[in-house]
Coordinates of C-alpha atoms in Angstrom, one line a residue:
M1 CA 131.9 80.6 113.5
S2 CA 135.3 82.0 112.5
E3 CA 135.7 85.4 110.7
Q4 CA 136.8 83.5 107.6
S5 CA 133.8 81.2 107.6
E6 CA 131.4 84.1 108.1
E7 CA 132.9 85.8 105.1
E8 CA 132.6 82.7 103.0
S9 CA 129.0 82.2 104.2
Q10 CA 128.1 85.7 103.1
Q11 CA 129.8 85.3 99.7
L12 CA 127.9 82.1 99.1
Q13 CA 124.6 83.9 100.2
Q14 CA 125.3 86.8 97.9
K15 CA 126.1 84.4 95.0
E16 CA 122.8 82.6 95.6
E17 CA 120.8 85.8 95.8
E18 CA 122.4 87.2 92.6
Q19 CA 121.6 84.0 90.8
Q20 CA 118.0 84.1 91.9
D21 CA 117.7 87.8 91.2
S22 CA 119.0 87.2 87.7
Q23 CA 116.1 84.9 86.9
I24 CA 113.5 87.7 86.9
I25 CA 115.6 89.7 84.4
Q26 CA 115.4 86.9 81.9
Q27 CA 111.7 85.8 82.5
E28 CA 110.2 87.6 79.6
D29 CA 112.3 85.4 77.3
K30 CA 111.0 82.2 78.8
T31 CA 107.9 80.3 77.9
E32 CA 104.9 81.5 79.8
Q33 CA 104.0 79.3 82.7
Q34 CA 100.5 80.3 83.9
L35 CA 99.5 79.2 87.4
Q36 CA 96.4 77.1 87.4
Q37 CA 93.3 79.2 88.1
I38 CA 90.9 77.6 90.6
P39 CA 88.0 78.9 92.7
Y40 CA 88.9 80.6 96.0
V41 CA 89.3 78.1 98.8
H42 CA 91.2 78.7 102.0
M43 CA 92.8 75.4 103.1
L44 CA 91.7 75.1 106.7
N45 CA 93.2 72.4 108.8
N46 CA 95.5 70.8 106.3
K47 CA 99.1 70.9 105.3
Y48 CA 98.5 73.8 102.8
N49 CA 97.4 76.3 105.3
V50 CA 100.8 77.5 106.6
R51 CA 103.4 79.2 104.4
E52 CA 106.7 78.2 106.0
A53 CA 109.6 80.6 106.6
V54 CA 111.8 78.7 104.3
H55 CA 114.5 81.4 104.0
A56 CA 115.0 81.7 107.8
G57 CA 118.4 80.3 108.7
S58 CA 120.0 81.4 105.4
W59 CA 118.7 84.8 104.3
Y60 CA 118.1 85.9 107.9
S61 CA 118.5 84.3 111.3
S62 CA 116.1 81.6 112.4
K63 CA 116.8 82.2 116.0
S64 CA 114.3 84.6 117.4
N65 CA 116.5 86.4 120.0
E66 CA 119.3 86.8 117.5
L67 CA 116.9 88.2 114.9
K68 CA 115.3 90.7 117.4
I69 CA 118.8 92.0 118.4
Q70 CA 119.8 92.4 114.8
I71 CA 116.6 94.2 113.8
N72 CA 116.8 96.4 117.0
C73 CA 120.4 97.3 116.1
W74 CA 119.5 98.4 112.6
L75 CA 116.5 100.3 113.8
E76 CA 118.6 102.2 116.4
Q77 CA 121.2 103.1 113.7
A78 CA 118.5 104.3 111.2
K79 CA 117.4 107.9 111.3
A80 CA 113.9 109.3 110.9
E81 CA 114.5 112.9 109.8
V82 CA 111.2 113.5 108.0
T83 CA 109.0 115.3 110.6
T84 CA 105.9 116.1 108.6
V85 CA 104.3 112.6 108.7
A86 CA 100.6 112.6 109.7
Q87 CA 100.0 109.0 108.5
L88 CA 102.2 106.4 106.8
K89 CA 100.6 104.9 103.7
A90 CA 103.4 102.9 102.1
L91 CA 107.0 101.8 102.5
V92 CA 109.4 100.9 99.7
V93 CA 111.8 98.3 101.1
P94 CA 114.5 96.1 99.6
H95 CA 114.3 92.3 99.9
A96 CA 117.8 90.8 99.8
G97 CA 119.4 88.8 102.5
Y98 CA 119.5 90.8 105.8
A99 CA 123.3 91.0 105.8
Y100 CA 123.1 93.1 102.7
S101 CA 119.7 94.9 102.7
G102 CA 118.7 94.9 106.4
P103 CA 120.3 98.1 107.3
T104 CA 118.6 99.9 104.4
A105 CA 115.2 98.3 105.1
A106 CA 115.4 99.6 108.7
F107 CA 115.2 103.2 107.5
S108 CA 111.7 102.6 106.1
Y109 CA 110.6 100.5 109.1
K110 CA 112.0 103.2 111.5
Y111 CA 109.0 105.4 110.5
L112 CA 106.6 102.5 111.3
K113 CA 108.2 102.4 114.8
K114 CA 108.1 106.1 115.2
Y115 CA 104.6 106.5 113.9
P116 CA 102.8 103.4 115.2
P117 CA 99.2 102.8 114.0
S118 CA 96.3 103.6 116.3
E119 CA 94.4 100.5 115.3
K120 CA 95.0 97.0 114.0
L121 CA 96.6 97.2 110.6
K122 CA 95.9 95.5 107.3
V123 CA 99.3 95.3 105.6
F124 CA 99.3 94.8 101.8
I125 CA 102.7 93.4 100.7
L126 CA 103.4 93.6 97.0
G127 CA 106.4 91.7 95.8
P128 CA 107.7 90.6 92.4
C129 CA 108.0 87.0 91.3
H130 CA 111.6 85.7 90.8
Y131 CA 110.8 82.1 90.2
V132 CA 107.6 81.7 88.2
Y133 CA 106.6 83.6 85.2
I134 CA 103.0 85.0 85.5
T135 CA 101.2 87.8 83.8
Q136 CA 98.7 88.5 86.6
C137 CA 98.9 89.2 90.3
C138 CA 98.5 86.3 92.7
L139 CA 96.8 85.9 96.0
T140 CA 97.7 83.4 98.7
R141 CA 95.7 80.3 99.6
Q142 CA 97.4 80.1 102.9
E143 CA 96.0 81.3 106.3
I144 CA 99.3 81.7 108.2
Y145 CA 102.7 83.0 107.3
E146 CA 105.4 81.6 109.6
T147 CA 108.2 83.7 111.0
P148 CA 110.8 83.1 113.7
L149 CA 109.1 85.9 115.7
G150 CA 105.6 84.3 115.6
N151 CA 103.0 83.4 113.1
I152 CA 101.2 86.1 111.1
K153 CA 97.6 85.8 110.1
V154 CA 96.5 86.4 106.5
D155 CA 93.4 88.7 106.2
L156 CA 91.2 86.0 104.7
E157 CA 88.2 88.3 104.3
T158 CA 90.2 90.9 102.2
V159 CA 91.9 88.2 100.2
K160 CA 88.4 86.7 99.4
Q161 CA 87.1 90.2 98.4
L162 CA 90.0 90.7 96.0
H163 CA 89.7 87.3 94.5
E164 CA 86.0 87.8 93.7
Q165 CA 87.0 90.8 91.5
G166 CA 88.3 88.2 88.9
L167 CA 91.7 89.8 88.3
F168 CA 93.8 87.6 90.5
E169 CA 95.3 84.2 90.2
Q170 CA 95.9 82.0 93.3
S171 CA 99.5 81.2 94.0
D172 CA 101.0 77.7 94.0
K173 CA 102.2 76.9 97.5
D174 CA 105.7 75.7 96.4
A175 CA 106.2 78.9 94.3
E176 CA 105.0 81.0 97.1
E177 CA 107.4 79.5 99.6
E178 CA 110.3 79.7 97.1
E179 CA 109.7 83.4 96.5
H180 CA 111.5 85.6 99.0
S181 CA 110.3 89.2 98.3
I182 CA 107.3 89.0 100.6
E183 CA 108.9 86.8 103.3
M184 CA 111.8 89.3 103.8
Q185 CA 109.4 91.9 105.0
L186 CA 107.8 89.8 107.7
P187 CA 110.3 89.8 110.6
F188 CA 110.5 93.6 110.6
L189 CA 106.7 93.9 110.7
A190 CA 106.4 91.2 113.4
H191 CA 109.1 92.7 115.5
I192 CA 107.7 96.3 115.3
L193 CA 104.0 95.7 115.4
G194 CA 103.7 92.4 117.2
T195 CA 102.0 89.5 115.4
D196 CA 98.6 90.1 117.0
N197 CA 98.4 93.7 115.9
F198 CA 98.2 93.2 112.1
T199 CA 97.1 90.9 109.3
I200 CA 98.7 90.7 105.9
I201 CA 97.5 90.6 102.3
P202 CA 100.4 89.1 100.4
I203 CA 100.3 89.8 96.6
M204 CA 102.8 88.3 94.2
V205 CA 103.0 90.7 91.3
G206 CA 103.7 89.2 87.9
S207 CA 105.1 90.6 84.7
I208 CA 102.0 92.7 83.9
D209 CA 101.4 95.3 81.3
A210 CA 100.6 99.0 81.8
K211 CA 96.9 98.4 81.5
S212 CA 96.9 95.7 84.2
E213 CA 99.0 98.0 86.4
E214 CA 96.2 100.5 86.2
Y215 CA 93.5 97.9 86.8
Y216 CA 95.2 96.7 89.9
G217 CA 96.0 100.2 91.1
R218 CA 92.3 101.2 90.7
L219 CA 91.2 98.1 92.6
L220 CA 93.7 98.5 95.5
S221 CA 93.3 102.3 95.7
E222 CA 90.0 101.8 97.6
Y223 CA 92.0 100.0 100.3
F224 CA 94.9 102.4 100.0
D225 CA 92.7 105.2 101.3
M226 CA 91.5 103.3 104.4
D227 CA 92.9 104.5 107.7
D228 CA 93.8 100.9 108.8
T229 CA 96.0 99.9 105.9
L230 CA 99.6 100.1 105.1
F231 CA 101.3 99.1 101.7
I232 CA 104.7 97.6 101.5
I233 CA 106.4 97.7 98.1
S234 CA 109.1 95.1 98.1
T235 CA 111.8 95.9 95.5
D236 CA 115.5 96.1 94.9
F237 CA 116.8 98.6 92.3
C238 CA 119.5 98.2 89.7
H239 CA 121.0 94.7 89.3
W240 CA 124.3 95.4 87.6
G241 CA 126.7 93.0 86.0
T242 CA 127.0 90.5 83.2
K243 CA 125.2 87.9 85.3
F244 CA 122.2 90.2 85.2
A245 CA 122.7 91.0 81.5
Y246 CA 122.8 94.7 82.4
T247 CA 126.0 96.8 82.2
Y248 CA 125.0 100.3 81.5
F249 CA 127.8 102.7 82.3
N250 CA 128.1 106.4 81.8
S251 CA 131.8 107.3 82.3
A252 CA 130.9 111.0 82.7
D253 CA 129.3 110.1 86.0
G254 CA 132.5 108.7 87.5
E255 CA 133.3 105.2 88.4
I256 CA 130.8 102.4 87.7
F257 CA 129.2 102.4 91.1
E258 CA 128.7 106.2 90.8
S259 CA 127.0 105.7 87.4
I260 CA 124.7 103.1 88.9
E261 CA 123.7 105.5 91.7
K262 CA 123.0 108.3 89.4
L263 CA 120.9 105.9 87.3
D264 CA 118.9 104.8 90.3
Q265 CA 118.5 108.4 91.4
K266 CA 116.7 109.2 88.2
A267 CA 114.1 106.5 88.9
M268 CA 113.7 107.7 92.6
E269 CA 113.1 111.3 91.5
H270 CA 110.2 110.2 89.2
I271 CA 108.8 108.1 92.0
E272 CA 109.0 110.9 94.5
L273 CA 107.2 113.2 92.1
H274 CA 104.5 110.4 91.6
D275 CA 105.1 110.8 87.9
L276 CA 104.3 107.3 86.4
D277 CA 104.7 108.5 82.8
K278 CA 108.2 109.7 83.3
F279 CA 109.0 106.6 85.4
N280 CA 107.9 104.4 82.4
D281 CA 109.8 106.6 79.9
Y282 CA 112.9 106.2 82.1
L283 CA 112.5 102.4 82.1
K284 CA 112.2 102.4 78.3
E285 CA 115.2 104.6 77.9
Y286 CA 117.6 103.0 80.4
E287 CA 116.1 99.5 80.8
N288 CA 117.1 99.5 84.4
N289 CA 116.1 96.1 85.7
I290 CA 114.3 97.2 88.9
C291 CA 112.7 93.9 89.9
G292 CA 109.6 95.5 91.6
K293 CA 108.9 98.0 88.8
H294 CA 105.4 96.7 88.5
C295 CA 104.8 96.9 92.2
I296 CA 106.0 100.6 92.1
A297 CA 103.6 101.3 89.2
I298 CA 100.7 100.0 91.2
L299 CA 101.6 102.1 94.1
L300 CA 101.8 105.2 91.8
H301 CA 98.4 104.4 90.4
C302 CA 97.0 104.1 94.0
I303 CA 98.5 107.5 94.9
A304 CA 97.1 109.1 91.7
M305 CA 93.6 107.7 92.4
S306 CA 93.6 108.5 96.1
Q307 CA 91.2 111.0 97.5
N308 CA 94.1 112.4 99.4
T309 CA 96.5 112.6 96.5
H310 CA 97.2 116.3 97.0
M311 CA 98.3 115.6 100.5
M312 CA 100.5 112.6 99.7
E313 CA 104.3 112.8 99.6
T314 CA 107.0 110.2 98.9
K315 CA 110.5 110.5 100.2
F316 CA 113.5 108.3 99.5
I317 CA 115.5 108.2 102.8
R318 CA 118.3 105.7 102.2
Y319 CA 120.3 104.2 99.3
A320 CA 123.0 101.6 99.3
Q321 CA 124.7 99.0 97.0
S322 CA 125.8 95.5 97.8
C323 CA 129.2 96.2 96.2
L324 CA 130.9 99.4 95.0
V325 CA 131.7 98.3 91.5
R326 CA 134.8 99.6 89.9
D327 CA 135.5 96.7 87.5
K328 CA 133.3 95.4 84.8
K329 CA 133.8 91.9 86.0
D330 CA 132.1 92.7 89.3
S331 CA 128.3 92.9 90.1
S332 CA 126.0 94.7 92.5
V333 CA 122.4 95.1 93.6
S334 CA 121.0 98.4 94.7
Y335 CA 118.8 98.9 97.7
A336 CA 116.6 101.9 98.5
A337 CA 114.2 102.8 101.3
A338 CA 111.3 105.2 100.9
I339 CA 108.1 106.3 102.7
T340 CA 104.8 107.5 101.3
F341 CA 102.7 109.5 103.8
L342 CA 100.0 112.1 104.4
E343 CA 101.6 115.3 105.4
D344 CA 101.0 116.8 108.8

């Protein structure tokens, strides 16, 4: 592929991602489309039991060797400077196309490589919904999540336990495959851990209210405290530009991209302090359209309810933007990487 065609391909990919990201910003103005609630059934031995890697080949490479080389390169370039990690409990990771967010995501996953688990992991992946409007969290009905690096098993026992609590919907397969926020985490996990060494509990997080955030946080906190679990919070930060209906700009902060960074930094500071009240106040004041804000809130509830909350720390370790905006006609999406861990 020529240099020109690669650039055109990246531009088309960015345009597609920005159009898809903009949908979540406008969801609350749409007519609610509730997913059908049905009894828990895992679809063994039929066409519904595999969630295909539908974004492979566009948002990231579908060629396993190429994908491994790419991920390895990003992991080698990433730094792991926090040295007080006794146990990883959560990662905050972006979910755009790898050409844009892969280098940032690698900073979180670097710690998973540096501090590998001593036993088989149950990985809870919380991702926002960009394509369907739901007011609950959804569990998968699939048994396998496909990746170019091998298939990943869903932890059916844990999914069943959660479903029996009565707070979760079950996701529609088409909507689940169209959604990218969970899928974009899988190649990193498969490459670092190996597909036989972990199972996943994918959770699509809808547009839930504060009370629901607390309910889900309380329910998941029991699992959060287990030694064999890791939580992945899949989120991008500010989506800036007219296409996202968000153009906050404080000229005192410098150029537009500098204003965006300072805006995002305020959110990251509240998250690092595990201060959910201030995070919510910040969202009300600035209306920053962080697509995974409900996922973040659930994490903060888990931390607050943890038996180890006094030993828990969260650190943001990388920040980037898809474009350094200087003109109001431009747009960008912000990416941030963080780790939550028990201190050594």
